[in-house]
Amino acid sequence: MPSSLEANDPTISRLIAQETQRQGSKIRLIPSENFVSSAVLEATGSALTNKYSEGYHGKRYYEGQEFIDQIEELAIDRAKDVFGSAHANVQPYSGSPANLAAYLAFCEPGDKIMGMHLPSGGHLTHGWKVSISGKFFNSVQYQVDKETGRIDLDHVREMAMKERPKVLWAGGTAVPRTIDFSAFAEIAKECGALFFADIAHIAGLIAGGAHPTPVGLADVVTTTTHKTLRGPRGGMIMASEEHAKAVDRAVFPGLQGGPHNHTTAALAVALHEAQQDSFKTYAHQIVSNAKALAARLSEHGFELVSGGTDNHLILIDLTNKELPGKVLAKALDRAGIVSNYNSVPYDTRKPFDPSGLRIGTPAVTTQGMGETEMVKIADWMNEVANSVGDEGLQERIAGEVREVCKAFPAPGTSGTCGTSAHTAA
Ligand SMILES: *Cc1c(COP(=O)(O)O)cnc(C)c1O
C-alpha cells in the first residue's frame, strides 16, 4: 500500500525518496552534516508540528500546553545535564537565529562586536559584512595566523584591548583545532567584553567529552543542534542563571514567535542519546577518524590548514594542487564522496570559488566507519584529485563507495521516510 505521502503528492514523495537514497549511497564528508537516529526522525515528523505554544512553561499565550510543557521541560533538563549549564533555551529555530537572539539580549544596534573573519573560519553571524551582524553592528574581526593557520591569542588580546568590543566571539565553521575557551574568557574579562562562545560545530564533541567546554566560562553559549550533536535542525542558547531572563526574553518575544515543538521533542530525544555512554564513544571516534583521514591525506601531499586536526574537521588548501575547491568537490561528488568547497585563510580566490575543500567525519562515524575506511576514503580522494576529468575513474569509485555504504548502513535511510534496523544510540 502506498504511504499517504506517496498517494497525495507523488512528486514530493519521490524526491524525498531520492534524497534519502542519495544520503545512504554516498560518503558524506560535509562536517556540518550527520545522520539523526530513526527515533529523532520520528519525533521530527510528529503531530507536535500542529501546536502553537508561544511563551514558556507557565507563561504561555495559548491553551492546551499540558504535554508541550513537559516536552520542553525535558529538553531543557537534558540540555542542562548534558552540557552542565545552569540555563538552557531550546526554542531558537536554528544556529543563526540563536546568535541573533544573543545579540538582541545584550547589544544595541551599532555596538562593537569582535568575531573571527569568515575566510579564517568564522561564521557569517559573527560580524561578516553581508550578514545582519555585520550590517547592524560595528564589526571588527580577527584572523588566524598566516603561517600556522591557527588562532593567535596574543593577536586577539591586542586587538580586543585596542577595540574594546561589547562582545567577543569564539567559535567558527572551519576551525580544525581545539579552541582555548579559557584564554578567550580571560581576554574578554581584560577588555570588558561579554564572551559569546558558538559551539555549533563541536557541540557533540563537547557533549561526548572530546573537546573542552566553554560552559561556565562564557556569558552565552550558542549552538546548532543538528551538526555533531546529531539532533534535529535547530538551535539552543545556554547561559548562567544571571543571564537567563535576558536570553529568554530575547528569543521570545524579542525575535521569534511560536517554538517548533516537533523539533523540541526531537532535540529531547537526541539529548537523551547524548546522555548514553555510546555517545562518548561516538564523539571520540569522530576525532580518531578525522586524525586518520588527515594523516593519510597529508601522505598524499594534500596541504591541510594548520597541518592537521584536533576535532571532526579538516580544511584542505588546494593551492599546491592547482585545483580550485569547486572543481575537486564536483569531481568527488561524481565519485560518490560529498564535501564542500570553502575559503582558506587569506584566500586569494572568491568565497563562491575558493581554494579550499572542507571535510569532516561526523556522518561516516555515525555509520560506524573507522580508521580503515578513512584511509580508503583518503586514497579515493587522491585518485580523483590526480585526474579530475576522468569520469570512468569516478564511476568506478562511486561503485566502490556504494559497496562500503551498504556495509555501513546509515540510520533512517533504508525506507522512504526511514526506519532502519541500525539505530544510532
Ligand atoms: C552552522 C553554524 C551556525 C548557523 O547555523 P544554522 O543552523 O545554519 O543557522 C552558526 N554558527 C556556527 C559557528 C556554525 O557553524
Short mmCIF file of C-alpha atoms and ligand atoms in Angstrom, two decimals:
data_model
loop_
_atom_site.label_atom_id
_atom_site.label_comp_id
_atom_site.label_asym_id
_atom_site.label_seq_id
_atom_site.Cartn_x
_atom_site.Cartn_y
_atom_site.Cartn_z
CA MET A 1 0.00 0.00 0.00
CA PRO A 2 1.39 3.44 -0.84
CA SER A 3 2.03 5.78 2.06
CA SER A 4 -0.26 8.80 2.34
CA LEU A 5 2.56 10.98 1.06
CA GLU A 6 3.02 8.76 -1.99
CA ALA A 7 -0.72 8.85 -2.62
CA ASN A 8 -1.20 12.58 -2.05
CA ASP A 9 1.94 14.04 -3.50
CA PRO A 10 3.90 11.52 -5.53
CA THR A 11 6.30 14.18 -6.78
CA ILE A 12 7.49 15.28 -3.35
CA SER A 13 7.38 11.67 -2.16
CA ARG A 14 9.69 10.62 -4.99
CA LEU A 15 12.09 13.49 -4.37
CA ILE A 16 12.31 12.65 -0.65
CA ALA A 17 12.95 9.01 -1.52
CA GLN A 18 15.67 10.03 -3.99
CA GLU A 19 17.36 12.33 -1.46
CA THR A 20 17.17 9.63 1.21
CA GLN A 21 18.76 7.17 -1.16
CA ARG A 22 21.46 9.67 -2.12
CA GLN A 23 22.33 10.11 1.55
CA GLY A 24 22.56 6.37 2.05
CA SER A 25 24.68 5.59 -1.00
CA LYS A 26 27.35 8.30 -0.86
CA ILE A 27 30.10 9.05 1.61
CA ARG A 28 29.07 12.30 3.24
CA LEU A 29 32.03 14.33 4.42
CA ILE A 30 30.36 17.72 4.90
CA PRO A 31 31.43 18.41 8.50
CA SER A 32 28.19 20.17 9.47
CA GLU A 33 26.04 17.21 8.38
CA ASN A 34 25.16 13.97 10.10
CA PHE A 35 22.55 11.22 10.25
CA VAL A 36 19.98 11.50 13.02
CA SER A 37 18.61 8.32 14.53
CA SER A 38 15.28 6.91 13.44
CA ALA A 39 13.91 7.96 16.84
CA VAL A 40 14.87 11.59 16.20
CA LEU A 41 13.35 11.41 12.72
CA GLU A 42 10.13 10.01 14.12
CA ALA A 43 9.76 12.81 16.68
CA THR A 44 10.51 15.38 13.97
CA GLY A 45 7.66 14.06 11.84
CA SER A 46 5.10 14.03 14.64
CA ALA A 47 1.79 15.81 15.30
CA LEU A 48 3.63 18.28 17.53
CA THR A 49 4.05 20.39 14.40
CA ASN A 50 0.33 21.21 14.76
CA LYS A 51 0.65 23.01 18.09
CA TYR A 52 1.21 26.67 18.90
CA SER A 53 2.85 27.45 22.23
CA GLU A 54 4.31 30.95 22.28
CA GLY A 55 5.93 31.74 25.61
CA TYR A 56 7.47 29.48 28.22
CA HIS A 57 6.27 26.87 30.71
CA GLY A 58 3.67 28.51 32.97
CA LYS A 59 3.62 31.65 30.80
CA ARG A 60 2.06 30.52 27.51
CA TYR A 61 -0.33 32.53 25.40
CA TYR A 62 -2.36 29.53 24.21
CA GLU A 63 -4.25 26.76 25.98
CA GLY A 64 -3.62 23.05 25.60
CA GLN A 65 0.01 23.00 26.73
CA GLU A 66 -0.05 20.12 29.21
CA PHE A 67 2.10 17.87 27.03
CA ILE A 68 4.13 20.52 25.23
CA ASP A 69 5.23 21.94 28.59
CA GLN A 70 6.50 18.53 29.67
CA ILE A 71 8.34 18.01 26.39
CA GLU A 72 10.05 21.40 26.52
CA GLU A 73 10.99 20.96 30.19
CA LEU A 74 12.54 17.57 29.38
CA ALA A 75 14.55 19.07 26.53
CA ILE A 76 15.77 21.86 28.83
CA ASP A 77 16.66 19.50 31.70
CA ARG A 78 18.54 17.17 29.38
CA ALA A 79 20.43 20.06 27.76
CA LYS A 80 21.43 21.34 31.21
CA ASP A 81 22.55 17.86 32.20
CA VAL A 82 24.49 17.10 29.01
CA PHE A 83 26.32 20.44 28.98
CA GLY A 84 26.42 21.21 32.71
CA SER A 85 24.74 24.52 32.09
CA ALA A 86 22.67 26.49 34.61
CA HIS A 87 20.18 27.62 31.98
CA ALA A 88 19.13 26.49 28.52
CA ASN A 89 16.73 27.92 25.97
CA VAL A 90 15.75 25.30 23.39
CA GLN A 91 13.48 27.46 21.23
CA PRO A 92 15.84 29.06 18.66
CA TYR A 93 14.86 27.92 15.17
CA SER A 94 18.47 27.34 14.17
CA GLY A 95 22.04 28.47 14.84
CA SER A 96 21.75 31.83 13.11
CA PRO A 97 18.60 32.90 14.99
CA ALA A 98 20.26 31.73 18.23
CA ASN A 99 23.14 34.11 17.55
CA LEU A 100 20.77 36.91 16.63
CA ALA A 101 18.92 36.37 19.92
CA ALA A 102 22.22 36.55 21.80
CA TYR A 103 22.90 39.96 20.25
CA LEU A 104 19.38 41.12 21.00
CA ALA A 105 19.76 40.09 24.64
CA PHE A 106 22.84 42.24 25.26
CA CYS A 107 23.54 44.67 22.41
CA GLU A 108 22.19 47.80 20.78
CA PRO A 109 22.49 48.42 17.03
CA GLY A 110 25.88 49.99 16.33
CA ASP A 111 27.67 48.32 19.24
CA LYS A 112 31.12 47.00 18.50
CA ILE A 113 31.40 43.22 18.11
CA MET A 114 34.52 41.16 17.51
CA GLY A 115 34.48 37.74 15.86
CA MET A 116 36.63 35.69 13.57
CA HIS A 117 36.99 36.65 9.91
CA LEU A 118 34.99 34.33 7.63
CA PRO A 119 37.94 33.16 5.50
CA SER A 120 39.77 32.36 8.75
CA GLY A 121 36.93 30.00 9.70
CA GLY A 122 34.47 32.37 11.39
CA HIS A 123 30.71 32.25 10.83
CA LEU A 124 28.64 34.77 8.87
CA THR A 125 26.75 35.70 12.04
CA HIS A 126 29.92 36.78 13.88
CA GLY A 127 30.07 40.10 12.04
CA TRP A 128 30.73 39.24 8.38
CA LYS A 129 29.77 42.21 6.23
CA VAL A 130 26.91 40.66 4.18
CA SER A 131 25.20 39.33 7.34
CA ILE A 132 22.81 41.31 9.53
CA SER A 133 25.52 41.02 12.21
CA GLY A 134 27.93 42.96 10.01
CA LYS A 135 25.31 45.49 8.94
CA PHE A 136 23.65 46.35 12.26
CA PHE A 137 26.77 46.23 14.40
CA ASN A 138 30.20 47.79 14.19
CA SER A 139 32.19 44.68 13.42
CA VAL A 140 35.90 44.16 13.82
CA GLN A 141 37.41 40.78 13.02
CA TYR A 142 40.46 38.76 13.95
CA GLN A 143 42.22 36.39 11.57
CA VAL A 144 44.22 33.25 12.14
CA ASP A 145 47.99 33.44 11.91
CA LYS A 146 49.14 33.31 8.29
CA GLU A 147 51.97 30.87 8.97
CA THR A 148 50.36 28.44 11.42
CA GLY A 149 46.72 28.69 10.29
CA ARG A 150 45.82 28.84 13.99
CA ILE A 151 44.21 31.45 16.22
CA ASP A 152 46.93 33.69 17.62
CA LEU A 153 45.70 34.55 21.12
CA ASP A 154 48.24 37.37 21.52
CA HIS A 155 46.85 38.97 18.38
CA VAL A 156 43.26 38.50 19.65
CA ARG A 157 44.18 40.05 23.01
CA GLU A 158 45.97 43.01 21.41
CA MET A 159 43.05 43.71 19.09
CA ALA A 160 40.45 43.30 21.86
CA MET A 161 42.33 45.71 24.14
CA LYS A 162 42.58 48.27 21.36
CA GLU A 163 39.00 47.91 20.08
CA ARG A 164 37.19 47.27 23.40
CA PRO A 165 34.25 45.43 21.81
CA LYS A 166 30.95 44.86 23.58
CA VAL A 167 31.06 41.20 22.52
CA LEU A 168 33.93 38.82 21.84
CA TRP A 169 33.07 35.67 19.89
CA ALA A 170 34.93 32.37 19.88
CA GLY A 171 33.95 29.56 17.55
CA GLY A 172 33.52 29.05 13.84
CA THR A 173 32.61 26.86 10.91
CA ALA A 174 36.01 25.89 9.60
CA VAL A 175 38.19 25.61 12.69
CA PRO A 176 40.19 22.35 12.68
CA ARG A 177 41.86 22.93 16.04
CA THR A 178 40.83 22.94 19.70
CA ILE A 179 39.55 26.34 20.78
CA ASP A 180 41.07 27.62 24.02
CA PHE A 181 37.87 28.91 25.62
CA SER A 182 39.53 29.79 28.91
CA ALA A 183 42.01 32.07 27.12
CA PHE A 184 39.10 33.79 25.32
CA ALA A 185 37.30 34.18 28.65
CA GLU A 186 40.36 35.89 30.12
CA ILE A 187 40.72 38.23 27.17
CA ALA A 188 37.02 39.15 27.33
CA LYS A 189 37.39 39.91 31.03
CA GLU A 190 40.51 42.03 30.47
CA CYS A 191 38.89 44.17 27.79
CA GLY A 192 35.46 44.34 29.43
CA ALA A 193 33.63 42.40 26.72
CA LEU A 194 30.88 39.84 27.01
CA PHE A 195 32.16 36.45 25.91
CA PHE A 196 29.92 34.60 23.44
CA ALA A 197 31.00 31.05 22.53
CA ASP A 198 29.44 29.48 19.44
CA ILE A 199 29.80 25.69 19.60
CA ALA A 200 27.57 24.90 16.59
CA HIS A 201 30.10 22.55 15.01
CA ILE A 202 31.57 20.95 18.11
CA ALA A 203 28.56 20.61 20.44
CA GLY A 204 28.54 16.82 20.02
CA LEU A 205 32.27 16.61 20.73
CA ILE A 206 31.78 18.69 23.87
CA ALA A 207 28.79 16.60 24.97
CA GLY A 208 30.86 13.45 24.45
CA GLY A 209 33.93 14.79 26.25
CA ALA A 210 36.09 15.07 23.12
CA HIS A 211 36.55 18.86 23.25
CA PRO A 212 36.84 21.28 26.21
CA THR A 213 33.64 23.15 27.05
CA PRO A 214 33.04 26.90 27.25
CA VAL A 215 30.10 26.35 29.62
CA GLY A 216 30.93 28.15 32.86
CA LEU A 217 33.48 30.37 31.08
CA ALA A 218 31.34 32.16 28.50
CA ASP A 219 28.49 34.55 29.27
CA VAL A 220 26.48 32.96 26.50
CA VAL A 221 26.95 29.67 24.64
CA THR A 222 25.04 29.28 21.39
CA THR A 223 24.80 26.16 19.26
CA THR A 224 23.02 24.38 16.50
CA THR A 225 21.53 21.03 17.40
CA HIS A 226 21.95 19.19 14.10
CA LYS A 227 25.70 19.03 13.50
CA THR A 228 27.90 16.80 15.69
CA LEU A 229 25.18 16.86 18.37
CA ARG A 230 23.11 14.76 15.95
CA GLY A 231 19.69 16.18 16.71
CA PRO A 232 17.04 17.82 14.52
CA ARG A 233 17.76 21.10 12.74
CA GLY A 234 17.54 23.69 15.46
CA GLY A 235 19.36 25.99 17.83
CA MET A 236 19.95 26.38 21.53
CA ILE A 237 21.33 29.00 23.90
CA MET A 238 22.95 28.26 27.23
CA ALA A 239 23.78 30.82 29.87
CA SER A 240 24.40 31.34 33.56
CA GLU A 241 21.42 31.96 35.85
CA GLU A 242 22.36 35.67 35.81
CA HIS A 243 21.68 35.96 32.06
CA ALA A 244 18.75 33.53 31.86
CA LYS A 245 15.98 36.14 31.77
CA ALA A 246 17.71 38.31 29.16
CA VAL A 247 18.26 35.30 26.90
CA ASP A 248 14.69 34.02 27.22
CA ARG A 249 13.18 37.45 26.57
CA ALA A 250 15.38 37.91 23.51
CA VAL A 251 14.25 34.60 21.96
CA PHE A 252 10.59 35.27 22.77
CA PRO A 253 9.07 37.81 22.36
CA GLY A 254 12.21 39.55 21.09
CA LEU A 255 12.93 37.58 17.95
CA GLN A 256 10.63 34.64 17.41
CA GLY A 257 7.01 33.56 17.64
CA GLY A 258 5.93 30.03 18.43
CA PRO A 259 8.57 27.38 19.10
CA HIS A 260 8.81 24.39 16.75
CA ASN A 261 7.56 21.76 19.16
CA HIS A 262 8.30 18.78 16.90
CA THR A 263 11.90 19.98 16.84
CA THR A 264 11.96 20.44 20.61
CA ALA A 265 10.78 16.86 21.10
CA ALA A 266 13.34 15.53 18.62
CA LEU A 267 16.02 17.55 20.42
CA ALA A 268 14.99 15.97 23.71
CA VAL A 269 15.40 12.55 22.07
CA ALA A 270 18.84 13.48 20.70
CA LEU A 271 19.94 14.79 24.10
CA HIS A 272 18.79 11.54 25.68
CA GLU A 273 21.04 9.75 23.18
CA ALA A 274 23.86 12.14 24.11
CA GLN A 275 23.49 11.09 27.76
CA GLN A 276 24.43 7.49 26.93
CA ASP A 277 27.96 6.10 27.15
CA SER A 278 27.82 5.16 23.46
CA PHE A 279 27.74 8.87 22.64
CA LYS A 280 31.17 9.32 24.26
CA THR A 281 32.49 6.52 22.06
CA TYR A 282 30.95 8.20 19.01
CA ALA A 283 32.45 11.61 19.86
CA HIS A 284 35.95 10.22 20.39
CA GLN A 285 35.69 8.08 17.26
CA ILE A 286 34.84 11.19 15.21
CA VAL A 287 38.18 12.67 16.29
CA SER A 288 40.15 9.44 15.72
CA ASN A 289 38.62 9.15 12.27
CA ALA A 290 39.44 12.76 11.39
CA LYS A 291 43.05 12.27 12.51
CA ALA A 292 43.37 9.09 10.42
CA LEU A 293 41.86 10.80 7.38
CA ALA A 294 44.10 13.84 7.83
CA ALA A 295 47.25 11.76 8.22
CA ARG A 296 46.59 9.81 5.03
CA LEU A 297 45.69 12.95 3.07
CA SER A 298 48.98 14.51 4.21
CA GLU A 299 50.84 11.43 2.98
CA HIS A 300 49.23 12.05 -0.40
CA GLY A 301 50.59 15.60 -0.45
CA PHE A 302 47.40 17.42 0.47
CA GLU A 303 48.17 20.61 2.37
CA LEU A 304 45.99 20.89 5.47
CA VAL A 305 45.29 24.25 7.09
CA SER A 306 47.08 24.22 10.48
CA GLY A 307 48.76 20.95 9.43
CA GLY A 308 46.01 18.61 10.64
CA THR A 309 43.07 18.42 13.00
CA ASP A 310 42.12 18.09 16.68
CA ASN A 311 38.41 17.68 16.06
CA HIS A 312 35.95 16.50 13.41
CA LEU A 313 37.02 18.85 10.64
CA ILE A 314 39.75 19.09 8.03
CA LEU A 315 40.35 22.09 5.81
CA ILE A 316 42.40 21.32 2.69
CA ASP A 317 44.23 24.12 0.90
CA LEU A 318 44.37 23.01 -2.73
CA THR A 319 46.60 25.83 -3.93
CA ASN A 320 49.60 23.49 -4.31
CA LYS A 321 47.47 21.03 -6.32
CA GLU A 322 46.47 23.83 -8.70
CA LEU A 323 42.83 22.80 -8.29
CA PRO A 324 40.04 25.16 -7.25
CA GLY A 325 37.90 23.72 -4.41
CA LYS A 326 34.80 23.70 -6.57
CA VAL A 327 36.40 21.60 -9.32
CA LEU A 328 37.54 18.93 -6.88
CA ALA A 329 34.26 18.97 -4.93
CA LYS A 330 32.29 18.34 -8.14
CA ALA A 331 34.63 15.55 -9.26
CA LEU A 332 34.42 13.95 -5.81
CA ASP A 333 30.64 14.12 -5.85
CA ARG A 334 30.62 12.18 -9.13
CA ALA A 335 32.79 9.62 -7.34
CA GLY A 336 30.23 9.35 -4.50
CA ILE A 337 32.11 11.50 -1.99
CA VAL A 338 30.30 14.66 -0.88
CA SER A 339 32.26 17.60 0.50
CA ASN A 340 32.03 21.36 0.33
CA TYR A 341 34.33 23.94 -1.17
CA ASN A 342 35.44 26.51 1.34
CA SER A 343 37.62 29.57 1.72
CA VAL A 344 41.01 29.06 3.31
CA PRO A 345 42.70 31.70 5.50
CA TYR A 346 43.98 34.63 3.39
CA ASP A 347 42.31 33.08 0.35
CA THR A 348 43.10 34.94 -2.85
CA ARG A 349 40.03 33.45 -4.55
CA LYS A 350 36.39 34.49 -4.01
CA PRO A 351 34.17 32.80 -1.35
CA PHE A 352 31.98 31.25 -4.08
CA ASP A 353 35.01 29.89 -5.93
CA PRO A 354 37.56 29.36 -3.17
CA SER A 355 40.86 27.50 -2.84
CA GLY A 356 39.81 25.04 -0.18
CA LEU A 357 37.83 21.92 0.46
CA ARG A 358 36.19 21.33 3.84
CA ILE A 359 35.56 17.80 5.04
CA GLY A 360 34.70 16.09 8.30
CA THR A 361 33.87 12.78 9.89
CA PRO A 362 30.58 13.07 11.87
CA ALA A 363 28.30 11.33 9.34
CA VAL A 364 30.69 8.49 8.44
CA THR A 365 31.34 7.91 12.15
CA THR A 366 27.61 7.66 12.84
CA GLN A 367 27.51 4.98 10.13
CA GLY A 368 30.11 3.05 12.09
CA MET A 369 33.12 3.56 9.84
CA GLY A 370 36.58 3.54 11.41
CA GLU A 371 40.23 4.29 10.61
CA THR A 372 40.43 1.60 7.90
CA GLU A 373 37.64 3.26 5.93
CA MET A 374 39.23 6.69 6.47
CA VAL A 375 42.44 5.54 4.78
CA LYS A 376 40.38 4.19 1.89
CA ILE A 377 38.49 7.49 1.58
CA ALA A 378 41.75 9.47 1.50
CA ASP A 379 43.08 7.15 -1.21
CA TRP A 380 39.94 7.65 -3.29
CA MET A 381 40.16 11.42 -2.83
CA ASN A 382 43.75 11.34 -4.01
CA GLU A 383 42.89 9.29 -7.10
CA VAL A 384 40.11 11.71 -8.01
CA ALA A 385 42.30 14.78 -7.40
CA ASN A 386 45.03 13.36 -9.64
CA SER A 387 42.66 13.15 -12.61
CA VAL A 388 39.57 15.31 -12.05
CA GLY A 389 38.43 14.86 -15.66
CA ASP A 390 38.43 11.06 -15.60
CA GLU A 391 34.76 10.14 -15.44
CA GLY A 392 35.47 6.42 -15.80
CA LEU A 393 37.56 6.53 -12.65
CA GLN A 394 34.86 8.47 -10.85
CA GLU A 395 32.23 5.94 -11.85
CA ARG A 396 34.42 3.06 -10.63
CA ILE A 397 34.97 4.74 -7.25
CA ALA A 398 31.27 5.62 -6.94
CA GLY A 399 30.54 1.89 -7.24
CA GLU A 400 33.08 1.04 -4.57
CA VAL A 401 31.61 3.75 -2.34
CA ARG A 402 28.14 2.24 -2.71
CA GLU A 403 29.51 -1.11 -1.53
CA VAL A 404 31.08 0.46 1.56
CA CYS A 405 27.84 2.31 2.32
CA LYS A 406 25.96 -0.98 2.13
CA ALA A 407 28.30 -2.40 4.76
CA PHE A 408 27.72 0.67 6.98
CA PRO A 409 24.02 1.46 6.61
CA ALA A 410 23.03 4.88 7.85
CA PRO A 411 20.12 5.25 10.24
CA GLY A 412 16.91 6.41 8.67
CA THR A 413 17.94 5.91 5.05
CA SER A 414 16.61 2.48 4.17
CA GLY A 415 12.98 3.42 3.59
CA THR A 416 11.23 6.45 2.13
CA CYS A 417 10.66 8.19 5.41
CA GLY A 418 13.09 5.96 7.04
CA THR A 419 13.03 3.20 9.53
CA SER A 420 16.18 1.19 9.78
CA ALA A 421 17.36 -1.74 11.82
CA HIS A 422 20.52 0.22 12.53
CA THR A 423 19.75 2.95 15.02
CA ALA A 424 22.37 5.26 16.37
CA ALA A 425 22.14 5.36 20.13
C1 LIG B 1 26.30 26.24 11.31
C2 LIG B 1 26.72 27.40 12.15
C3 LIG B 1 25.82 28.40 12.51
C4 LIG B 1 24.47 28.57 11.88
O1 LIG B 1 23.61 27.58 11.99
P1 LIG B 1 22.31 27.48 11.05
O2 LIG B 1 21.52 26.46 11.75
O3 LIG B 1 22.82 27.08 9.70
O4 LIG B 1 21.66 28.82 11.03
C5 LIG B 1 26.24 29.37 13.41
N1 LIG B 1 27.49 29.37 13.88
C6 LIG B 1 28.39 28.44 13.53
C7 LIG B 1 29.76 28.50 14.11
C8 LIG B 1 28.04 27.44 12.64
O5 LIG B 1 28.94 26.54 12.27
#
